Every structure is written in structure tokens, then in C-alpha cells.
Amino acid sequence: KPYLEKLRDKTEISSHLAILESQEVLYLDNIVSKSSFVSNISTGERRPVYASPLGWMLLGNLSDADIRELLENKEFISLTEHTPTNIDQLITRIEKAKKDGFVVSRGYVQRGGSTITAPIFDETGKVLAAIDISGPDSGFNFENMNSFYVPAVVETAREISKSLGFR
């Protein structure tokens, strides 16, 4: 929690911690922004794993075959025009997320909302959880996306990972 509070205070954007539970992203913590730009996510809320950058990070441990098995009977319902609509599109998103080490999304989950997501690793290098900052576009200064927000989220994820034994 102190890591997410520090991230929220630094960015002035709500921060979240989530894990993978079956076919869903489960939000374990939600640190609400102190500004009027708050996210609409609550602790305990669930979202479809295929439709969320948090989910793409959390699926990063799985092989393509395991992803296909996990979601073989899942109907992919579009939340926005950015939502993967099939497993092949999802696997492409997961591969990019793993390669980049973060995801910046603008309108991926909800029109007019943005997130920056990064993975948390355990001591073995397995993705254990993921964090993000998210809120309405009006809460972000997009000129600072790559120079401020992305490094803030990625560094916080690294700090949490180190505290769990990841090197």
C-alpha cells in the first residue's frame, strides 16, 4: 500500500494493484487520487482479463497454448474499439506488453480514460501482480506520458518486485 500511495502522490492519479484470478483481473487495492480526477475502480472489482492492460501483463507468464486453453470458451465482448476480439489479437497484445515492460492505454478500457500499467515480479521472475495508474484523460498531461508517468509506474513496479525478492 505505501508504494501505491507514493505513486498516487507523485502522479496525482489513482493507483491500483491487481492479480489474475481465473479469467478475470481482480483489483486488490485502489488508492484514490486526492484531486477531482478519480478512477471509477473499486477494491474487489473484477474485469475480463482479455479487455484490460492489467490482464495482458498478468497473462505474460502463460504460454500461447495455456492462454488459448484458459480462454477457449470465452466470448470476447468489445468494451471499446481497442478491445481484442479474439485470442490471436490478445496474444499479440500480451507479447507487446512483455516486450515493452509496460502498457500505455488511451481509451482501451473506457473511452476518455487512460492507464499506464506495469508488472510486479516475484523472486523467480514470474508475474505475480500488476499495478497501474488510471483516470480520466483530463487528469493526465499527455506531453509528459513517456518522460514522467511511464517511468513513475515502471519504477514503482520495480520497487515492489525488489521487495518481494526479484533481482
GROMACS .gro file of C-alpha atoms in nm:
model
  167
    1LYS     CA    1   0.000   0.000   0.000
    2PRO     CA    2   0.274   0.256   0.074
    3TYR     CA    3   0.412   0.205  -0.278
    4LEU     CA    4   0.075   0.276  -0.437
    5GLU     CA    5   0.018   0.577  -0.213
    6LYS     CA    6   0.359   0.717  -0.309
    7LEU     CA    7   0.279   0.659  -0.678
    8ARG     CA    8  -0.059   0.830  -0.640
    9ASP     CA    9   0.101   1.124  -0.461
   10LYS     CA   10   0.375   1.159  -0.722
   11THR     CA   11   0.145   1.138  -1.027
   12GLU     CA   12  -0.177   1.277  -0.873
   13ILE     CA   13  -0.358   0.987  -1.047
   14SER     CA   14  -0.539   0.695  -0.878
   15SER     CA   15  -0.327   0.380  -0.848
   16HIS     CA   16  -0.428   0.013  -0.836
   17LEU     CA   17  -0.290  -0.333  -0.767
   18ALA     CA   18  -0.444  -0.637  -0.934
   19ILE     CA   19  -0.393  -1.012  -0.970
   20LEU     CA   20  -0.514  -1.278  -1.211
   21GLU     CA   21  -0.799  -1.493  -1.087
   22SER     CA   22  -0.916  -1.743  -1.346
   23GLN     CA   23  -1.036  -1.539  -1.646
   24GLU     CA   24  -1.053  -1.211  -1.459
   25VAL     CA   25  -0.843  -0.928  -1.327
   26LEU     CA   26  -0.916  -0.886  -0.955
   27TYR     CA   27  -0.840  -0.546  -0.802
   28LEU     CA   28  -0.683  -0.592  -0.459
   29ASP     CA   29  -0.609  -0.229  -0.383
   30ASN     CA   30  -0.728   0.110  -0.502
   31ILE     CA   31  -0.559   0.431  -0.389
   32VAL     CA   32  -0.788   0.713  -0.497
   33SER     CA   33  -0.644   1.037  -0.631
   34LYS     CA   34  -0.662   1.335  -0.399
   35SER     CA   35  -0.762   1.551  -0.696
   36SER     CA   36  -1.104   1.557  -0.853
   37PHE     CA   37  -0.972   1.324  -1.127
   38VAL     CA   38  -1.052   0.987  -0.972
   39SER     CA   39  -1.086   0.645  -1.131
   40ASN     CA   40  -1.410   0.452  -1.103
   41ILE     CA   41  -1.244   0.127  -0.993
   42SER     CA   42  -1.311  -0.026  -0.651
   43THR     CA   43  -1.117  -0.281  -0.447
   44GLY     CA   44  -1.266  -0.623  -0.514
   45GLU     CA   45  -1.387  -0.528  -0.860
   46ARG     CA   46  -1.331  -0.773  -1.144
   47ARG     CA   47  -1.275  -0.712  -1.513
   48PRO     CA   48  -1.234  -0.952  -1.806
   49VAL     CA   49  -0.865  -1.039  -1.840
   50TYR     CA   50  -0.867  -1.004  -2.219
   51ALA     CA   51  -1.002  -0.646  -2.208
   52SER     CA   52  -0.754  -0.487  -1.968
   53PRO     CA   53  -0.387  -0.390  -1.993
   54LEU     CA   54  -0.355  -0.524  -1.638
   55GLY     CA   55  -0.482  -0.856  -1.771
   56TRP     CA   56  -0.233  -0.854  -2.058
   57MET     CA   57   0.050  -0.811  -1.807
   58LEU     CA   58  -0.089  -1.080  -1.579
   59LEU     CA   59  -0.116  -1.330  -1.865
   60GLY     CA   60   0.250  -1.275  -1.950
   61ASN     CA   61   0.359  -1.589  -1.763
   62LEU     CA   62   0.144  -1.817  -1.972
   63SER     CA   63   0.239  -1.984  -2.298
   64ASP     CA   64   0.023  -1.919  -2.602
   65ALA     CA   65  -0.120  -2.270  -2.561
   66ASP     CA   66  -0.209  -2.202  -2.195
   67ILE     CA   67  -0.376  -1.872  -2.289
   68ARG     CA   68  -0.578  -2.050  -2.557
   69GLU     CA   69  -0.682  -2.318  -2.306
   70LEU     CA   70  -0.773  -2.063  -2.038
   71LEU     CA   71  -0.991  -1.861  -2.273
   72GLU     CA   72  -1.103  -2.121  -2.530
   73ASN     CA   73  -1.472  -2.086  -2.449
   74LYS     CA   74  -1.463  -1.718  -2.354
   75GLU     CA   75  -1.669  -1.474  -2.558
   76PHE     CA   76  -1.464  -1.160  -2.624
   77ILE     CA   77  -1.700  -0.866  -2.579
   78SER     CA   78  -1.565  -0.533  -2.701
   79LEU     CA   79  -1.556  -0.259  -2.439
   80THR     CA   80  -1.406  -0.015  -2.692
   81GLU     CA   81  -1.262  -0.033  -3.042
   82HIS     CA   82  -0.927  -0.124  -2.878
   83THR     CA   83  -1.052  -0.442  -2.708
   84PRO     CA   84  -0.904  -0.762  -2.854
   85THR     CA   85  -1.188  -0.958  -3.011
   86ASN     CA   86  -1.012  -1.293  -3.035
   87ILE     CA   87  -0.728  -1.490  -2.878
   88ASP     CA   88  -0.478  -1.411  -3.156
   89GLN     CA   89  -0.526  -1.036  -3.104
   90LEU     CA   90  -0.493  -1.086  -2.729
   91ILE     CA   91  -0.168  -1.282  -2.765
   92THR     CA   92  -0.028  -1.001  -2.981
   93ARG     CA   93  -0.112  -0.751  -2.704
   94ILE     CA   94   0.044  -0.975  -2.437
   95GLU     CA   95   0.365  -1.017  -2.639
   96LYS     CA   96   0.396  -0.640  -2.688
   97ALA     CA   97   0.331  -0.578  -2.317
   98LYS     CA   98   0.602  -0.830  -2.222
   99LYS     CA   99   0.850  -0.680  -2.471
  100ASP     CA  100   0.787  -0.321  -2.364
  101GLY     CA  101   0.756  -0.393  -1.990
  102PHE     CA  102   0.455  -0.159  -1.962
  103VAL     CA  103   0.134  -0.063  -2.142
  104VAL     CA  104   0.006   0.286  -2.208
  105SER     CA  105  -0.361   0.279  -2.292
  106ARG     CA  106  -0.582   0.563  -2.401
  107GLY     CA  107  -0.943   0.460  -2.428
  108TYR     CA  108  -0.864   0.087  -2.421
  109VAL     CA  109  -1.096   0.001  -2.133
  110GLN     CA  110  -1.318   0.307  -2.133
  111ARG     CA  111  -1.350   0.599  -2.372
  112GLY     CA  112  -1.199   0.913  -2.222
  113GLY     CA  113  -0.984   0.718  -1.976
  114SER     CA  114  -0.615   0.635  -1.973
  115THR     CA  115  -0.389   0.396  -1.785
  116ILE     CA  116  -0.023   0.310  -1.750
  117THR     CA  117   0.037  -0.049  -1.639
  118ALA     CA  118   0.349  -0.241  -1.529
  119PRO     CA  119   0.410  -0.594  -1.394
  120ILE     CA  120   0.523  -0.700  -1.046
  121PHE     CA  121   0.757  -1.000  -1.037
  122ASP     CA  122   0.822  -1.249  -0.759
  123GLU     CA  123   1.168  -1.383  -0.669
  124THR     CA  124   1.154  -1.635  -0.955
  125GLY     CA  125   1.075  -1.375  -1.221
  126LYS     CA  126   0.712  -1.478  -1.252
  127VAL     CA  127   0.450  -1.204  -1.290
  128LEU     CA  128   0.273  -1.206  -0.955
  129ALA     CA  129   0.056  -0.896  -0.992
  130ALA     CA  130   0.036  -0.572  -1.186
  131ILE     CA  131  -0.009  -0.207  -1.096
  132ASP     CA  132  -0.145   0.087  -1.285
  133ILE     CA  133  -0.243   0.446  -1.261
  134SER     CA  134  -0.572   0.524  -1.425
  135GLY     CA  135  -0.818   0.802  -1.455
  136PRO     CA  136  -0.993   1.035  -1.694
  137ASP     CA  137  -0.786   1.183  -1.975
  138SER     CA  138  -0.837   1.526  -1.819
  139GLY     CA  139  -0.619   1.418  -1.523
  140PHE     CA  140  -0.313   1.349  -1.741
  141ASN     CA  141  -0.063   1.583  -1.904
  142PHE     CA  142  -0.001   1.375  -2.218
  143GLU     CA  143   0.315   1.567  -2.307
  144ASN     CA  144   0.471   1.402  -2.000
  145MET     CA  145   0.349   1.047  -2.068
  146ASN     CA  146   0.686   0.891  -2.157
  147SER     CA  147   0.905   1.123  -1.951
  148PHE     CA  148   0.706   1.117  -1.626
  149TYR     CA  149   0.408   0.881  -1.595
  150VAL     CA  150   0.559   0.569  -1.755
  151PRO     CA  151   0.885   0.588  -1.555
  152ALA     CA  152   0.690   0.653  -1.232
  153VAL     CA  153   0.475   0.340  -1.278
  154VAL     CA  154   0.760   0.118  -1.401
  155GLU     CA  155   0.991   0.225  -1.117
  156THR     CA  156   0.718   0.165  -0.857
  157ALA     CA  157   0.659  -0.184  -1.000
  158ARG     CA  158   1.036  -0.248  -0.980
  159GLU     CA  159   1.047  -0.133  -0.617
  160ILE     CA  160   0.759  -0.364  -0.524
  161SER     CA  161   0.921  -0.652  -0.716
  162LYS     CA  162   1.254  -0.597  -0.534
  163SER     CA  163   1.072  -0.600  -0.200
  164LEU     CA  164   0.939  -0.946  -0.299
  165GLY     CA  165   1.287  -1.078  -0.375
  166PHE     CA  166   1.307  -1.011  -0.750
  167ARG     CA  167   1.651  -0.905  -0.869
   0.00000   0.00000   0.00000
